[in-house]
Coordinates of C-alpha atoms and ligand atoms in Angstrom, one line a residue:
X230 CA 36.3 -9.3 -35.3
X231 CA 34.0 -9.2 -38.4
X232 CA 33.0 -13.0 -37.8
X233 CA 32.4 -12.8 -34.4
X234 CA 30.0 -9.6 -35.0
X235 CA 28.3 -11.2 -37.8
X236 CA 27.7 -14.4 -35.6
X237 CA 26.0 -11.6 -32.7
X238 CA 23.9 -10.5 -35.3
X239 CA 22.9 -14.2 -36.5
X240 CA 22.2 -15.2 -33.1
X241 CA 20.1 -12.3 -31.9
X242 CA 18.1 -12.5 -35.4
X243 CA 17.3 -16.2 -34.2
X244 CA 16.8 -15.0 -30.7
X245 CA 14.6 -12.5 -32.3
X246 CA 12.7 -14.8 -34.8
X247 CA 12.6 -17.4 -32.1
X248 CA 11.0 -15.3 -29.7
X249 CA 8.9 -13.7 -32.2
X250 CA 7.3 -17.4 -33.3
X251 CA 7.1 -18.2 -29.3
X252 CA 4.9 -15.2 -28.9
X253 CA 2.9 -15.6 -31.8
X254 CA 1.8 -19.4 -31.1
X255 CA 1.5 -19.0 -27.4
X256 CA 0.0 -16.0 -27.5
X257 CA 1.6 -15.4 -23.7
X258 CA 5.2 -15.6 -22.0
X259 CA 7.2 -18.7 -22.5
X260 CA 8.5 -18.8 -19.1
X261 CA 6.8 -21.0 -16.7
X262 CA 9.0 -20.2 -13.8
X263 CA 6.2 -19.3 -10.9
X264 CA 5.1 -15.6 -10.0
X265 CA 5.5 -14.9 -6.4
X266 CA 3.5 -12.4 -4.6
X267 CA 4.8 -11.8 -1.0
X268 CA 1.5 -10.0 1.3
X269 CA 3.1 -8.6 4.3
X270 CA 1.5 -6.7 6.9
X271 CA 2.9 -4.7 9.8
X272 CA 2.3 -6.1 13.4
X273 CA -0.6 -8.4 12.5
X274 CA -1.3 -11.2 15.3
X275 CA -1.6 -14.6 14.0
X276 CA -4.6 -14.5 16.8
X277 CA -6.3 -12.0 14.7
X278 CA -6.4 -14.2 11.3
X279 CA -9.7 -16.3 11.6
X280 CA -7.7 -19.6 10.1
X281 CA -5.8 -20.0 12.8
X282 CA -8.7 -20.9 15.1
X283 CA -9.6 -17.7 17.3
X284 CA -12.7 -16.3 16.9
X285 CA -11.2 -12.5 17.8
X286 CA -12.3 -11.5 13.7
X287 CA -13.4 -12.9 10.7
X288 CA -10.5 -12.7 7.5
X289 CA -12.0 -14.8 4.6
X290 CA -9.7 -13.8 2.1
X291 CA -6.7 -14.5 3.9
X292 CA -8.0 -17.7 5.3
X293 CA -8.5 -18.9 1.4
X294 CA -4.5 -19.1 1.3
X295 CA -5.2 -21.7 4.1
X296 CA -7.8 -23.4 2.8
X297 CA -6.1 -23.3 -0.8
X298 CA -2.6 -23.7 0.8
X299 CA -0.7 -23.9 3.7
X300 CA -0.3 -22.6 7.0
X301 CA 2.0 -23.1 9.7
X302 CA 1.3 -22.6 13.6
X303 CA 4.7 -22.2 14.4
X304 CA 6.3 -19.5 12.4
X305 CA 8.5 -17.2 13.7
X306 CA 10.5 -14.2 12.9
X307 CA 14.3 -13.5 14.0
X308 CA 14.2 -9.9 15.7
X309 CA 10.6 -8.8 16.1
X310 CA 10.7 -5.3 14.8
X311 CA 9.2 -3.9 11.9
X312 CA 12.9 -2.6 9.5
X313 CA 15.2 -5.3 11.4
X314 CA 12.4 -7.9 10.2
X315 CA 12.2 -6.8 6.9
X316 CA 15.7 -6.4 6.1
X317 CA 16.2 -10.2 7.1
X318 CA 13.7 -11.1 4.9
X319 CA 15.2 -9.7 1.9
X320 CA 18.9 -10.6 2.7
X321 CA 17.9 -14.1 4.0
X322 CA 20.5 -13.5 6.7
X323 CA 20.2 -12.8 10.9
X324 CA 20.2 -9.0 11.7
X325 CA 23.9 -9.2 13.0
X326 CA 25.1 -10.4 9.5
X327 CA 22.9 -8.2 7.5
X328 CA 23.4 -5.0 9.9
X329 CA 20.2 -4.0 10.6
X330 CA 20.2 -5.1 13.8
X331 CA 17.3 -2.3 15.0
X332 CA 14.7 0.4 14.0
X333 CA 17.5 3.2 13.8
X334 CA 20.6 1.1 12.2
X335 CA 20.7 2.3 8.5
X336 CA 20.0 -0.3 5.8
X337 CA 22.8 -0.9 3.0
X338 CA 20.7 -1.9 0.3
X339 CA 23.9 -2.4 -1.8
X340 CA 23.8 -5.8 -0.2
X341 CA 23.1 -9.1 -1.8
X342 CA 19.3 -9.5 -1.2
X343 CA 17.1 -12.1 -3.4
X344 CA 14.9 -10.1 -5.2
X345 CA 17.7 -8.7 -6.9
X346 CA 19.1 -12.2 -7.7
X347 CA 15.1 -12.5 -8.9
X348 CA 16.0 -9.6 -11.3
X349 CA 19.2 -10.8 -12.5
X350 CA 17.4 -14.0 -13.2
X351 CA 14.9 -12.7 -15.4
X352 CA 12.2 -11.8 -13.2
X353 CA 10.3 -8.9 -13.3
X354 CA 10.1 -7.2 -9.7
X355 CA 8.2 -4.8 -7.4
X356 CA 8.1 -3.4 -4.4
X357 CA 5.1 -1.6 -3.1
X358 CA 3.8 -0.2 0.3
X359 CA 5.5 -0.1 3.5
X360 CA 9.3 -1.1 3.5
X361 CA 10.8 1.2 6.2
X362 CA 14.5 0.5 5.5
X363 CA 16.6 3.8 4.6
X364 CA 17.7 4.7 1.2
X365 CA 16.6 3.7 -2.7
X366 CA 15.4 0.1 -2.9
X367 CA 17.6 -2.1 -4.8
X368 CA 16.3 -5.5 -7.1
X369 CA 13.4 -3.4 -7.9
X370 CA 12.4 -2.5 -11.6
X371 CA 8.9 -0.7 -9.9
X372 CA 8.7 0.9 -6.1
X373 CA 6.6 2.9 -4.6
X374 CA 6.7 2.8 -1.0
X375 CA 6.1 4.8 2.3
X376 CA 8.8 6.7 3.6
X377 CA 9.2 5.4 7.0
X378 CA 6.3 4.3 8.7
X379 CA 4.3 6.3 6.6
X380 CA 0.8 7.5 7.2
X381 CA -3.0 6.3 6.8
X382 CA -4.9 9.1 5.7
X383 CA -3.8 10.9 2.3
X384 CA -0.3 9.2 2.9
X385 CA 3.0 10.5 0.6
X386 CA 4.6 7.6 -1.3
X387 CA 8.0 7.5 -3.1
X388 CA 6.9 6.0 -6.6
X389 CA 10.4 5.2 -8.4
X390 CA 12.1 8.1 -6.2
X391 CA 9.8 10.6 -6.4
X392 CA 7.7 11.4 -3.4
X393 CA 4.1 12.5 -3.9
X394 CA 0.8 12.5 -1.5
X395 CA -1.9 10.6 -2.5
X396 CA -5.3 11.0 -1.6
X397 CA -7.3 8.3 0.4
X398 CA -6.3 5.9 2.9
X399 CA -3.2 3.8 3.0
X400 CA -4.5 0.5 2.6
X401 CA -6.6 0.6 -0.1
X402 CA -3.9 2.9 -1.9
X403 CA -1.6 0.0 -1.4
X404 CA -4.0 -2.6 -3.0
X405 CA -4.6 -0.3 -5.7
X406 CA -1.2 0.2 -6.8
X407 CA -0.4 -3.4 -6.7
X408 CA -3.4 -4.1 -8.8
X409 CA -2.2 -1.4 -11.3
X410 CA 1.2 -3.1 -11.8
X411 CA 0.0 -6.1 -12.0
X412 CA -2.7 -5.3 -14.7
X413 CA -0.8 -2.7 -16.4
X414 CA 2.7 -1.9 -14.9
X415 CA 4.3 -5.1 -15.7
X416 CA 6.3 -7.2 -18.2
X417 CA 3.8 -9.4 -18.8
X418 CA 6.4 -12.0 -20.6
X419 CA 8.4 -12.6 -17.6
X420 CA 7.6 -14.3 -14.5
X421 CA 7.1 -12.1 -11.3
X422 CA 7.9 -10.7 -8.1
X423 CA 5.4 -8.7 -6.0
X424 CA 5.9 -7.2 -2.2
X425 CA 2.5 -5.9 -1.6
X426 CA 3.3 -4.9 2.2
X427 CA 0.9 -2.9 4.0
X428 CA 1.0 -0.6 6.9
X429 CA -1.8 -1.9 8.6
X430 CA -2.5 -2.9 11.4
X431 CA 0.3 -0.8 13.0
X432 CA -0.3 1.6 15.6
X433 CA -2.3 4.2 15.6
X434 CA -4.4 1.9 14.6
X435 CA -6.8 4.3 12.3
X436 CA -9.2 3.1 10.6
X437 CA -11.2 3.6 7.6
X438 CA -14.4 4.5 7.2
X439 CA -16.1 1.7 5.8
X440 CA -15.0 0.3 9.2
X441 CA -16.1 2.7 11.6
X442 CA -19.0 0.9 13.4
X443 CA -17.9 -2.7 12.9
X444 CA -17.5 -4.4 16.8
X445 CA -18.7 -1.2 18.0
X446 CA -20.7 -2.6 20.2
X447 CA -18.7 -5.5 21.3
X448 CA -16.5 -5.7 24.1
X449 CA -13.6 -8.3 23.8
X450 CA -12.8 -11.0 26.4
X451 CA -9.5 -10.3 27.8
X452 CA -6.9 -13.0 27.7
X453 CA -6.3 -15.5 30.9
X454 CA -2.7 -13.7 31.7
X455 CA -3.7 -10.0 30.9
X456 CA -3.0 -8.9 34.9
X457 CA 0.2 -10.6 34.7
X458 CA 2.5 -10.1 37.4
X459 CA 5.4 -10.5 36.3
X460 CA 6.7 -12.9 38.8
X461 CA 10.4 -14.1 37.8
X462 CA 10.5 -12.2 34.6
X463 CA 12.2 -9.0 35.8
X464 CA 12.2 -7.9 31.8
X465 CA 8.3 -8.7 31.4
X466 CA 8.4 -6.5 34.8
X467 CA 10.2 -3.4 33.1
X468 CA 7.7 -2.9 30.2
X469 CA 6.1 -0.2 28.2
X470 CA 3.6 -1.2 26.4
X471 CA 0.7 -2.5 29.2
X472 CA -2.9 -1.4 27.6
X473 CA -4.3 -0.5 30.9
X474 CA -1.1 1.7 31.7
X475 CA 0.5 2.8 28.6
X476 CA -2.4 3.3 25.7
X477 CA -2.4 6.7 25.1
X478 CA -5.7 8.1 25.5
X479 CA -5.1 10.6 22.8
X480 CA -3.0 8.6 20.5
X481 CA -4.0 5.4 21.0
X482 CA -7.7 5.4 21.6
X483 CA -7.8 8.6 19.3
X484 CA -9.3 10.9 22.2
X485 CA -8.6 14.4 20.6
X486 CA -8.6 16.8 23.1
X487 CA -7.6 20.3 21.8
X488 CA -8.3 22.2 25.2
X489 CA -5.6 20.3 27.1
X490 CA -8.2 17.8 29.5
X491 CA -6.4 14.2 28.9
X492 CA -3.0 13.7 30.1
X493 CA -0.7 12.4 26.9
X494 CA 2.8 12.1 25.4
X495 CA 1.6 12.8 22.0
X496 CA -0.5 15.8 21.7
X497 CA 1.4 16.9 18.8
X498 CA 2.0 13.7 17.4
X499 CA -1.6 12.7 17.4
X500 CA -2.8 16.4 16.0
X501 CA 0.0 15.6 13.2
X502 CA -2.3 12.4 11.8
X503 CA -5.3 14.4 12.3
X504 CA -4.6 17.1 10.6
X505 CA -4.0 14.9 7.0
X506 CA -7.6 14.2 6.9
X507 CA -9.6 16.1 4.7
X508 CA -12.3 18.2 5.8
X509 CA -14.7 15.2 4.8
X510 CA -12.7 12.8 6.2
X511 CA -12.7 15.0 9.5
X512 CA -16.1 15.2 9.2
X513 CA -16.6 11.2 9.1
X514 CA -13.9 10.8 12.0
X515 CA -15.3 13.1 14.1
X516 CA -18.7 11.7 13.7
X517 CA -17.7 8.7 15.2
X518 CA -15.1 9.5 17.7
X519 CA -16.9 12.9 19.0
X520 CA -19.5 11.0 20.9
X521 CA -16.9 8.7 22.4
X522 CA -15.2 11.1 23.7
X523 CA -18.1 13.0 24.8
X524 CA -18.8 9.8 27.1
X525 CA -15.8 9.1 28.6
X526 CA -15.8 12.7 29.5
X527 CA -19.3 12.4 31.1
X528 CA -18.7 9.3 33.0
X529 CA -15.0 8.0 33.2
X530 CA -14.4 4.6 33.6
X531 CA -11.7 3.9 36.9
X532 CA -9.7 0.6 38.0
X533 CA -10.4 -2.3 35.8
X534 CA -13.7 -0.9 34.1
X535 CA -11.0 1.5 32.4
X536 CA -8.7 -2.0 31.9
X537 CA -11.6 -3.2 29.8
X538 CA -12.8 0.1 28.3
X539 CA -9.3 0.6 26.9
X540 CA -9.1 -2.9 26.1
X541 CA -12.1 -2.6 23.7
X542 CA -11.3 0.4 22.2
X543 CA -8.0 -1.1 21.5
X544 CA -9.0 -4.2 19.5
X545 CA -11.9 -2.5 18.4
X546 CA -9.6 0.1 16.0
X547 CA -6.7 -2.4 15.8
X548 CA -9.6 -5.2 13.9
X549 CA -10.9 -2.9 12.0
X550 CA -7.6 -1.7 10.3
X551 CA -6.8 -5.6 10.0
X552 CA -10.9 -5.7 7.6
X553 CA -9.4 -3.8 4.9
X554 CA -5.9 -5.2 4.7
X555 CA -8.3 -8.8 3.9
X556 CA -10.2 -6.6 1.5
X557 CA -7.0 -5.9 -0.2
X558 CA -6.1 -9.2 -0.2
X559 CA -9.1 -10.6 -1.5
X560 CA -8.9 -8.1 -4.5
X561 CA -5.5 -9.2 -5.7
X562 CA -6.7 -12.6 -5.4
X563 CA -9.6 -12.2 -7.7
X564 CA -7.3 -10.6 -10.1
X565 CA -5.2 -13.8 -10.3
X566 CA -8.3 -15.6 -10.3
X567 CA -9.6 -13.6 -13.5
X568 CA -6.5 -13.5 -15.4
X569 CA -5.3 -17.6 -15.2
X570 CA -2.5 -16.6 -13.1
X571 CA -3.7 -18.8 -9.5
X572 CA -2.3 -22.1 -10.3
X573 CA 1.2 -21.2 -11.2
X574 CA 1.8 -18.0 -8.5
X575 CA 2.9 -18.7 -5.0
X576 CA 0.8 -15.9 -2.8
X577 CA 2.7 -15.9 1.1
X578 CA 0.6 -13.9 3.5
X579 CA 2.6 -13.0 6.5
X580 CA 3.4 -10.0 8.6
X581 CA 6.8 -8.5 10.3
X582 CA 6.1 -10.0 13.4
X583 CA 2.8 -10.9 15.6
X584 CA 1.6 -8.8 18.5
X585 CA -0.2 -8.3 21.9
X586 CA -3.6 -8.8 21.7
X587 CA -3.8 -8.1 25.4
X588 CA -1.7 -11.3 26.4
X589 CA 0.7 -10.5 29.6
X590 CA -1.2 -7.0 30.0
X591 CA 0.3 -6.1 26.6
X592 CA 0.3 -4.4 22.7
X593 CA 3.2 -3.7 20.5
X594 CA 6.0 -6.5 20.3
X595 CA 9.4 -7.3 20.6
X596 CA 9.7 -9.9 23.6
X597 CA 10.9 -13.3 22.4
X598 CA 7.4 -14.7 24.0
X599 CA 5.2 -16.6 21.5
X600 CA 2.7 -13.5 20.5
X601 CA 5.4 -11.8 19.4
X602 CA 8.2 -14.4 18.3
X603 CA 5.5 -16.1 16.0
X604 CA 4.1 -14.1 12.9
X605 CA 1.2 -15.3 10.9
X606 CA 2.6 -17.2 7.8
X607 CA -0.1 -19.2 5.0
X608 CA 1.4 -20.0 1.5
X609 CA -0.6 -21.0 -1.2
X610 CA 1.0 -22.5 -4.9
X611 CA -2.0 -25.0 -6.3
X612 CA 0.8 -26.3 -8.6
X613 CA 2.8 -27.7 -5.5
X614 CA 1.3 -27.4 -2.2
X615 CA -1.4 -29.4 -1.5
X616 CA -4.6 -27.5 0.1
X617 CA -5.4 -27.5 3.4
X618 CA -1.9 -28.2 4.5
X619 CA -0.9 -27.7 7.8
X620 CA 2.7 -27.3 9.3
X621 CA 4.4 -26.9 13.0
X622 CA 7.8 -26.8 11.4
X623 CA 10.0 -24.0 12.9
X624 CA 10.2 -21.9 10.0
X625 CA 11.3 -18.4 10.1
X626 CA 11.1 -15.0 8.2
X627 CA 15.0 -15.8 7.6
X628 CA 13.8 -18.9 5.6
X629 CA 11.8 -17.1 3.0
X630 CA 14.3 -16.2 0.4
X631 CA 16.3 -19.5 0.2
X632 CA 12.1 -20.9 -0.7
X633 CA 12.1 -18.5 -3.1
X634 CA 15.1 -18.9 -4.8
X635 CA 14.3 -22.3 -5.1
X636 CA 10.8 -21.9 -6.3
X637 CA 12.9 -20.3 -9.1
X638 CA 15.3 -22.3 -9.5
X639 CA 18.0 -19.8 -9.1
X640 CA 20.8 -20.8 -7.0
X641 CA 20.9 -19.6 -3.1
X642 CA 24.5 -18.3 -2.3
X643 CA 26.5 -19.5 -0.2
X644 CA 26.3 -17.1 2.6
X645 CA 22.4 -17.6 2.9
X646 CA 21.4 -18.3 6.7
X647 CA 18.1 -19.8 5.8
X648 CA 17.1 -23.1 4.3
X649 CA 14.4 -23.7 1.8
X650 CA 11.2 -25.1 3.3
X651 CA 9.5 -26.1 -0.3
X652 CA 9.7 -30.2 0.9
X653 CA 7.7 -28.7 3.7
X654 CA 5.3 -27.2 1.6
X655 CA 4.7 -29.8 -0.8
X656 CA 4.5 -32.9 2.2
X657 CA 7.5 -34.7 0.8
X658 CA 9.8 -33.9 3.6
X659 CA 8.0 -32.9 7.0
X660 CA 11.7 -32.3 8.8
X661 CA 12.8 -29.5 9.0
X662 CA 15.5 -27.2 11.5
X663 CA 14.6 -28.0 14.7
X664 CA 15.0 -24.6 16.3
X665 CA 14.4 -21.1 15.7
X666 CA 17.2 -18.7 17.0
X667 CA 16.2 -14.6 17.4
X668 CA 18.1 -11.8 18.9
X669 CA 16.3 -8.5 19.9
X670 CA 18.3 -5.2 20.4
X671 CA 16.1 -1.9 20.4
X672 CA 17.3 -0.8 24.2
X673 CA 16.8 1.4 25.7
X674 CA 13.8 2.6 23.8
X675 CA 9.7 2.8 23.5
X676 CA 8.4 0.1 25.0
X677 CA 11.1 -0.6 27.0
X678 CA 12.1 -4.2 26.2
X679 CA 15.4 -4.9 27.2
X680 CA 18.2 -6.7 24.8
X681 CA 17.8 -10.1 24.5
X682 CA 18.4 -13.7 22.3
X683 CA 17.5 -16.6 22.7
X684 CA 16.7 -20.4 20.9
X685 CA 13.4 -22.0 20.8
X686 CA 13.3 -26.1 20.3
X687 CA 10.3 -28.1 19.6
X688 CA 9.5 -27.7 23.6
X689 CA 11.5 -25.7 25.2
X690 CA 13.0 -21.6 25.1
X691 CA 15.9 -20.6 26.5
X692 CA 16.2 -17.0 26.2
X693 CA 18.7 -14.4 27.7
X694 CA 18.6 -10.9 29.3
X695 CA 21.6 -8.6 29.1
X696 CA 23.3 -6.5 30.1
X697 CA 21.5 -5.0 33.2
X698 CA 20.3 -7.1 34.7
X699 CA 22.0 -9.9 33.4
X700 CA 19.7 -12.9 34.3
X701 CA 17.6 -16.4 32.3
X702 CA 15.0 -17.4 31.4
X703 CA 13.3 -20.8 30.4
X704 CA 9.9 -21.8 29.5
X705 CA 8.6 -25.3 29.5
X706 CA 5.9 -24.8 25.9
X707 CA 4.0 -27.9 26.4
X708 CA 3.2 -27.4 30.3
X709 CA 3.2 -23.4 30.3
X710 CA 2.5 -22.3 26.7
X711 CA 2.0 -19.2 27.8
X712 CA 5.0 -18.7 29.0
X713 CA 4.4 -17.2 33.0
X714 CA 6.5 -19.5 34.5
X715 CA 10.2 -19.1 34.1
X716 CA 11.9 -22.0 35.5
X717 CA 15.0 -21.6 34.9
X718 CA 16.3 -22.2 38.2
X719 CA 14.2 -25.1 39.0
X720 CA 16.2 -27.9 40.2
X721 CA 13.6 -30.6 37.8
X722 CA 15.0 -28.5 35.0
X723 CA 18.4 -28.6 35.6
X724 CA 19.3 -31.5 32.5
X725 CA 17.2 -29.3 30.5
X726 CA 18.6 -26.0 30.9
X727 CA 21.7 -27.9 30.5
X728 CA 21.0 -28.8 27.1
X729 CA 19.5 -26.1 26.3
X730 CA 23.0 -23.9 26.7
X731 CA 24.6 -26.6 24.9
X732 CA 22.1 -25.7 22.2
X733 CA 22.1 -22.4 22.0
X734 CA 26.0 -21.9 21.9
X735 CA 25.9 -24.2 18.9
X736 CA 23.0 -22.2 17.2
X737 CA 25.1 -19.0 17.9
X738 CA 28.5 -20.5 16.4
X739 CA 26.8 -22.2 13.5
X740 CA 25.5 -18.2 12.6
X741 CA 28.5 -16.5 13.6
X742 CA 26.8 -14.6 16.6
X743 CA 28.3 -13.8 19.8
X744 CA 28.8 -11.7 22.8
X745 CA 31.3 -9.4 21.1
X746 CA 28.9 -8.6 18.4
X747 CA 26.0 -7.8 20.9
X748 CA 28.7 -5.2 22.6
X749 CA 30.0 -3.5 19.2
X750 CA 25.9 -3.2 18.9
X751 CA 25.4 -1.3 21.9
X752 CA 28.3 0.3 21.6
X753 CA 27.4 1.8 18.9
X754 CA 23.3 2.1 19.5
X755 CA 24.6 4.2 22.6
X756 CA 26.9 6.6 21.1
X757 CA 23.7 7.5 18.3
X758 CA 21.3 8.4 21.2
X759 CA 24.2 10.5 22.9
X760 CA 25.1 12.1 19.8
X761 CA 23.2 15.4 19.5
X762 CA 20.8 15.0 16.8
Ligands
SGN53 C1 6.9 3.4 16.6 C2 5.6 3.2 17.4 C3 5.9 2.0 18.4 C4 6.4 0.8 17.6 C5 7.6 1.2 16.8 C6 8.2 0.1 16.0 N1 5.2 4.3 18.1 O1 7.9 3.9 17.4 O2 4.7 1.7 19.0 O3 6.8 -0.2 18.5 O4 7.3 2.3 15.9 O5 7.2 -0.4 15.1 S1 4.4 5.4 17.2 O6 4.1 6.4 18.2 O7 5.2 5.9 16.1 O8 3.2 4.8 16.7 S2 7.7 -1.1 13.8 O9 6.8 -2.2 13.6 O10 7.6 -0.1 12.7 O11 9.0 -1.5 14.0
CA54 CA1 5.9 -4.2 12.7

């Protein structure tokens, strides 16, 4: 007994002296494991990030990851819906083996999730904006996140448990925090682990000031397919979420209308964001949406003139949130930049899913179609991945922690559905999985997209409809990228839609999903929205 607490005391003396001497030489931490700073933001298009080739809006700070880094064109995301997305993320597992299969599932944190196996390995953690998953965050030694979907102006954040309102806007309130744990809030011996995760760009879409007049004058050219008709694709057909038809005039295009005029669903909803402001933020906000309003009012635009009009608005408010998420970004890169911390921390950029920029008639997200299925995804590590590196690999949000873990050398358990994509990253190893398998479940609810999963292959999708009506459909990517013509009953196709089952009930076995599971899930999404609440 005595020996064996005399030899504690020896070795933590050393540990102690050792440590101590470290320090002192050094003058900094000892650990050279990387940093990792994960920038996620909500329902950002890859179209609307200027690196990957559309000229919609300029983002220099984010396109620096790409010209520093790596980007990938074909990155995709498992279940494209903001908590669902996350909570794969974290856990590094599909929705139907991590349970948060949709927005309204709770979240069981008590999970395995890897930045608490980043914690237990000696990392220093944090977890700061927008989250949305139910409950304390767990693997966290700082938090201070939204609650929900949280708000933009003078937004409440839970800092460590304790909810407070803050005020200012949302996004720069995000960046700020991060900056001050990163400066000051953090254990500056061990490596790190940041999610800096904004809100932005998700609807309402509300901008800051700063940002008011930028494209205001600029009307956007709508995409090739924007009057789609929906010909074949009786899910595409069942949709609520078409700009021309379903943008809110209140909500959406923020036309406040206190005497009643505008027809809207969200009247109270819309008054509810409002109201946050400040009476000089009110001031500002009116100043630029008064006259707007006034203008419709005089002289309101009918039939496709109103397509357009809404259009613009749209994209006008939606790019403008997107300017100071890059702000943000920039910001936290200069900090990295001015304290020697670039060359040996892996920055992703990414967001819980892409979006509708107008493509199929549409905004918000969801469908296993390209906009929505891919999600912007740039990762720069100057110590590993050469710049300029570019990447069609099918990578996936459900990939991200196994890269992580092995960035930091801590081992990936067994259970992990994802695979490391580091060889990718670095150029040693350009193959990769070649498919991406996603499941989509939120139905019936806004929007209106119907229940769905599906496997994507280098060319081909194969995705399926359930339970009413039941039906296929498959898109050939290299002759119909965007994906309007389903031909899954096409006799040429026949071989391929043959392979392409074959395919997909591997996919489904190797994961452990099935058509059992997808019933216990409506089964059980049913029962909540008949449950009086
Ligand atoms: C809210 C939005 C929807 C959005 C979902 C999911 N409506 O319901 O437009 O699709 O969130 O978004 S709103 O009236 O609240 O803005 S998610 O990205 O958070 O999953
Ligand atoms: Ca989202």
């Amino acid at each position: 007994m005595k020996s064996t607490r005399s030899s504690i005391v020896i070795v933590s003396l050393l540990t102690f002296l050792l440590g101590f001497a470290a320090h002192d030489v050094v003058g900094a931490r000892t650990d050279s494991r990387p940093n990792i700073i994960v920038i996620m933001s909500d329902d950002h298009a890859y179209q609307a990030v200027s690196a990957y080739g559309h000229d919609l809006n300029q983002t220099p700070n984010i396109d620096r990851l790409a010209n520093e880094g790596a980007l990938f064109t074909r990155a995709s995301v498992t279940n494209s819906i903001c908590a669902p997305s996350r909570a794969v993320m974290l856990t590094g597992k599909h929705s139907f083996r991590n349970g948060k299969v949709d927005n309204i599932q709770a979240f069981d944190w008590e999970q395995e999730n890897f930045a608490k196996l980043l914690q237990g390995a000696g990392y220093n953690t944090a977890l700061i904006g927008k989250i949305h998953l139910n409950g304390d965050p767990k693997g966290f030694d700082y938090s201070n996140v939204l609650p929900g979907q949280g708000h933009y102006y003078n937004p409440d954040f839970i800092e460590n448990g304790v909810l407070k309102q803050f005020p200012g806007y949302v996004t720069t309130l995000t960046t700020d925090f991060a900056l001050d744990w990163l400066r000051e809030g953090r254990d500056q011996e061990k490596p790190f682990l940041l999610l800096y995760h904004q809100k932005a760009p998700h609807r309402a879409w509300m901008p800051e000031k700063k940002y008011f007049d930028l494209y205001a004058d600029r009307s956007f050219a709508m995409p090739e397919n924007f009057f789609d008709d929906y010909e074949g694709r009786p899910a595409a057909a069942n949709h609520e979420m078409g700009v021309w038809r379903d943008l809110d005039l209140v909500y959406d295009l923020k036309m406040r209308d206190p005497a009643g005029e505008f027809q809207t669903k969200y009247r109270q909803l819309w008054e509810s964001h409002y109201g946050r402001m400040d009476p000089a933020q009110m001031a500002a906000w009116d100043a630029h949406y008064l006259p707007i309003i006034a203008d419709y009012k005089k002289n309101p635009p009918q039939g496709r003139d109103l397509a357009q009009w809404k259009f613009d608005r749209y994209m006008r408010d939606y790019l403008r949130c997107i300017q100071s998420v890059d702000d943000g970004v920039g910001e936290v890169l200069d900090y990295l930049d001015e304290s020697g911390l670039t060359e040996n921390t892996i920055v992703v950029y990414t967001s819980d899913q892409g979006f509708y920029l107008g493509e199929h008639g549409w905004f918000d997200k969801r469908f296993m179609y390209e906009e929505s299925f891919r999600t912007p995804l740039l990762v720069r590590y100057p110590k590993e991945v050469p710049a300029g590196q570019r990447s069609e690999a099918l990578v996936q949000n459900l990939d991200l922690a196994n890269t992580f873990l092995d960035y930091a050398g801590v081992e990936a358990p067994d259970d992990l559905q994802g695979e490391t994509f580091r060889a990718v990253l670095n150029g040693s190893d350009a193959d990769f999985r070649d498919f991406a398998y996603y499941t989509y479940y939120e139905y019936p609810a806004e929007h209106s997209v119907m229940r769905h999963y599906g496997v994507r292959t280098d060319r081909y999708k194969l995705i399926h409809f359930y339970p009413n009506p039941d039906y296929w459909e498959l898109y050939d990517l290299e002759v119909d990228p965007t994906e309007m013509n389903n031909v899954y009953k096409d006799p040429a196709y026949a071989q391929i839609q043959a392979q392409l089952h074959q395919k997909l009930e591997d996919v489904r076995a190797h994961y452990g999903d099935s058509d059992e599971l997808n019933q216990e899930h409506l089964d059980r999404y049913m029962k909540f929205r008949e449950s009086p609440r």
